[in-house]
Amino acid sequence: MIINKLTLIIALAFIGCNGVSQEKKDSNKVDEKKETFAVTKTDAEWRSSLDDMQYYVLRQAGTENAFTSELLENKEKGVYVCAGCGTELFKSKHKFISGTGWPSFDREIKGNVSYDVDYKIGYKRTEEHCATCGGHLGHVFDDGPKKTTGKRHCINGAALKFVPTTK
Ligand code: FE
C-alpha cells in the first residue's frame, strides 16, 4: 500500500514537471525575424542621398501617383537598378505594359528582391523591397501575364534607375 502511494506521488510529480516545462517552451517561442541589409544608412544620410520622391517611396514605403514615372513607357534594353543602392532588380525583357500606371515586370532578378506582407490598405498584399538596402519598391500580384509567370510586380518608378545596355 505504502509503496503504491509513493509510486503515485512520484508519478504525479513527473507529470507535473513535464507540464510546467512544456508551458515554458511554448511561451518562449517568439518568432521574430529581422532582416538585415548589406547597405545601411542613417535616415539623415538617406534624406541627403535621395530626392523627395525617391525618399518617400524607398524609405517611407510611399506610392508615387499612377502614370507619373518617366520609366513607365521606357522600352529600351537594359536593367532597372535600385535608386537607393544600385542593385540590379529587374530586366527590361521582363517589363510589360500593365495599364495600371506603374512600371510592371513579370519577374524580379532572383535573390536581389525580398518580400514581406503588408496590410496597409486593409487587405493582405505582398510587399517587395531591395534585398541589399531594404528600400521599398512596390507590391507583387497574381494577375500578371498568364503566358509567362502570372506575376505582376507593380513597381514605383521612383525606386528605380534605368541603366541601358551598351553595345
Ligand atoms: Fe537598394
Short mmCIF file of C-alpha atoms and ligand atoms in Angstrom, two decimals:
data_model
loop_
_atom_site.label_atom_id
_atom_site.label_comp_id
_atom_site.label_asym_id
_atom_site.label_seq_id
_atom_site.Cartn_x
_atom_site.Cartn_y
_atom_site.Cartn_z
CA MET A 1 0.00 0.00 0.00
CA ILE A 2 2.66 2.46 1.05
CA ILE A 3 4.79 1.62 -1.98
CA ASN A 4 1.81 2.15 -4.26
CA LYS A 5 1.12 5.57 -2.74
CA LEU A 6 4.75 6.56 -3.14
CA THR A 7 4.76 5.44 -6.76
CA LEU A 8 1.65 7.52 -7.37
CA ILE A 9 3.22 10.62 -5.78
CA ILE A 10 6.41 10.22 -7.79
CA ALA A 11 4.43 9.67 -10.98
CA LEU A 12 2.33 12.78 -10.33
CA ALA A 13 5.47 14.82 -9.64
CA PHE A 14 6.89 13.79 -13.00
CA ILE A 15 3.70 14.63 -14.84
CA GLY A 16 3.64 17.97 -13.07
CA CYS A 17 7.20 18.75 -14.10
CA ASN A 18 6.58 17.81 -17.67
CA GLY A 19 3.52 20.03 -17.74
CA VAL A 20 5.45 23.03 -16.49
CA SER A 21 8.41 22.54 -18.82
CA GLN A 22 6.03 22.18 -21.77
CA GLU A 23 4.39 25.50 -20.95
CA LYS A 24 7.75 27.23 -20.63
CA LYS A 25 8.81 26.06 -24.07
CA ASP A 26 5.66 27.42 -25.68
CA SER A 27 5.76 30.83 -24.01
CA ASN A 28 9.40 31.27 -25.02
CA LYS A 29 8.56 30.72 -28.66
CA VAL A 30 8.73 34.25 -30.01
CA ASP A 31 9.00 34.14 -33.77
CA GLU A 32 10.57 37.49 -34.56
CA LYS A 33 12.55 37.55 -37.77
CA LYS A 34 14.54 40.62 -38.51
CA GLU A 35 16.02 41.11 -41.92
CA THR A 36 19.46 42.69 -42.09
CA PHE A 37 20.79 44.60 -45.07
CA ALA A 38 24.28 44.91 -46.54
CA VAL A 39 23.74 48.62 -47.21
CA THR A 40 22.54 50.60 -44.21
CA LYS A 41 22.42 54.36 -43.77
CA THR A 42 21.00 56.70 -41.18
CA ASP A 43 17.76 58.45 -42.01
CA ALA A 44 19.71 61.71 -42.49
CA GLU A 45 22.07 60.01 -44.93
CA TRP A 46 19.17 58.60 -46.96
CA ARG A 47 17.48 62.01 -46.98
CA SER A 48 20.56 63.69 -48.40
CA SER A 49 21.30 60.99 -50.98
CA LEU A 50 17.76 60.71 -52.44
CA ASP A 51 15.36 63.22 -53.94
CA ASP A 52 12.00 63.79 -52.21
CA MET A 53 10.03 61.22 -54.22
CA GLN A 54 12.75 58.58 -54.00
CA TYR A 55 12.92 59.08 -50.23
CA TYR A 56 9.14 58.92 -49.90
CA VAL A 57 8.91 55.65 -51.82
CA LEU A 58 12.10 53.85 -50.79
CA ARG A 59 12.39 54.88 -47.16
CA GLN A 60 8.78 55.65 -46.22
CA ALA A 61 7.13 52.93 -48.32
CA GLY A 62 5.13 55.58 -50.16
CA THR A 63 3.47 55.16 -53.55
CA GLU A 64 4.00 57.57 -56.43
CA ASN A 65 0.94 58.71 -58.36
CA ALA A 66 -0.01 56.47 -61.28
CA PHE A 67 1.25 57.49 -64.74
CA THR A 68 3.87 59.86 -63.32
CA SER A 69 7.05 57.82 -63.81
CA GLU A 70 9.17 58.61 -66.83
CA LEU A 71 10.18 54.92 -66.82
CA LEU A 72 6.58 53.81 -67.41
CA GLU A 73 6.81 53.92 -71.22
CA ASN A 74 10.52 53.11 -71.40
CA LYS A 75 11.08 50.26 -73.87
CA GLU A 76 14.87 50.46 -74.13
CA LYS A 77 17.00 47.41 -73.44
CA GLY A 78 18.76 47.45 -70.12
CA VAL A 79 18.45 46.81 -66.44
CA TYR A 80 16.50 48.58 -63.72
CA VAL A 81 18.57 49.11 -60.59
CA CYS A 82 17.67 50.27 -57.08
CA ALA A 83 17.67 54.06 -56.89
CA GLY A 84 18.96 53.75 -53.35
CA CYS A 85 21.94 51.43 -53.73
CA GLY A 86 22.34 50.45 -57.40
CA THR A 87 21.49 46.76 -57.01
CA GLU A 88 20.13 45.24 -60.24
CA LEU A 89 16.45 44.43 -59.65
CA PHE A 90 14.57 43.97 -62.94
CA LYS A 91 15.45 43.35 -66.58
CA SER A 92 13.88 45.25 -69.49
CA LYS A 93 12.90 42.00 -71.20
CA HIS A 94 10.58 41.21 -68.28
CA LYS A 95 8.83 44.58 -68.39
CA PHE A 96 5.28 44.74 -69.70
CA ILE A 97 2.53 47.32 -70.09
CA SER A 98 0.03 46.52 -67.35
CA GLY A 99 -2.17 49.57 -67.83
CA THR A 100 -2.00 50.34 -64.12
CA GLY A 101 0.23 53.38 -64.48
CA TRP A 102 3.22 51.86 -62.70
CA PRO A 103 6.23 50.14 -64.29
CA SER A 104 5.42 46.43 -64.26
CA PHE A 105 7.55 43.31 -64.56
CA ASP A 106 6.62 39.63 -64.71
CA ARG A 107 9.64 38.64 -62.60
CA GLU A 108 12.45 40.05 -60.50
CA ILE A 109 16.17 39.31 -60.65
CA LYS A 110 16.16 36.41 -58.21
CA GLY A 111 17.83 36.97 -54.87
CA ASN A 112 18.03 40.75 -55.25
CA VAL A 113 14.46 41.42 -54.15
CA SER A 114 12.95 40.45 -50.79
CA TYR A 115 9.32 40.09 -49.80
CA ASP A 116 7.15 40.99 -46.86
CA VAL A 117 3.44 41.18 -46.13
CA ASP A 118 1.58 44.42 -45.59
CA TYR A 119 -1.99 45.22 -44.57
CA LYS A 120 -1.64 48.98 -45.12
CA ILE A 121 -4.81 49.43 -47.16
CA GLY A 122 -6.90 46.89 -45.28
CA TYR A 123 -6.10 43.69 -47.11
CA LYS A 124 -3.10 41.43 -47.45
CA ARG A 125 -0.55 42.36 -50.09
CA THR A 126 2.94 41.08 -50.81
CA GLU A 127 5.32 43.98 -50.42
CA GLU A 128 8.66 43.88 -52.16
CA HIS A 129 11.89 45.64 -51.32
CA CYS A 130 15.54 45.76 -52.33
CA ALA A 131 17.36 42.87 -50.64
CA THR A 132 20.54 44.97 -50.35
CA CYS A 133 19.31 48.21 -48.76
CA GLY A 134 15.71 47.40 -47.76
CA GLY A 135 14.28 50.19 -49.92
CA HIS A 136 10.56 49.72 -50.65
CA LEU A 137 9.84 49.03 -54.33
CA GLY A 138 6.16 48.15 -54.64
CA HIS A 139 3.97 45.05 -54.48
CA VAL A 140 3.58 41.80 -56.37
CA PHE A 141 0.19 40.48 -57.51
CA ASP A 142 -1.01 37.28 -59.16
CA ASP A 143 -2.73 38.94 -62.14
CA GLY A 144 0.32 39.21 -64.39
CA PRO A 145 0.76 37.76 -67.90
CA LYS A 146 -0.56 34.20 -67.85
CA LYS A 147 1.73 33.13 -70.69
CA THR A 148 4.86 33.78 -68.63
CA THR A 149 4.88 33.86 -64.82
CA GLY A 150 1.38 35.12 -63.99
CA LYS A 151 3.00 37.65 -61.65
CA ARG A 152 2.73 41.42 -61.79
CA HIS A 153 5.49 43.23 -59.95
CA CYS A 154 3.95 46.69 -59.59
CA ILE A 155 6.94 48.93 -59.01
CA ASN A 156 7.30 52.62 -58.23
CA GLY A 157 9.43 54.21 -60.95
CA ALA A 158 10.94 56.47 -58.29
CA ALA A 159 12.52 53.41 -56.65
CA LEU A 160 14.35 52.55 -59.87
CA LYS A 161 17.09 53.86 -62.10
CA PHE A 162 17.41 52.63 -65.66
CA VAL A 163 20.79 51.53 -66.95
CA PRO A 164 20.69 50.99 -70.74
CA THR A 165 22.61 48.11 -72.29
CA THR A 166 25.70 49.44 -74.03
CA LYS A 167 26.93 47.66 -77.13
FE FE B 1 18.71 49.04 -52.73
#
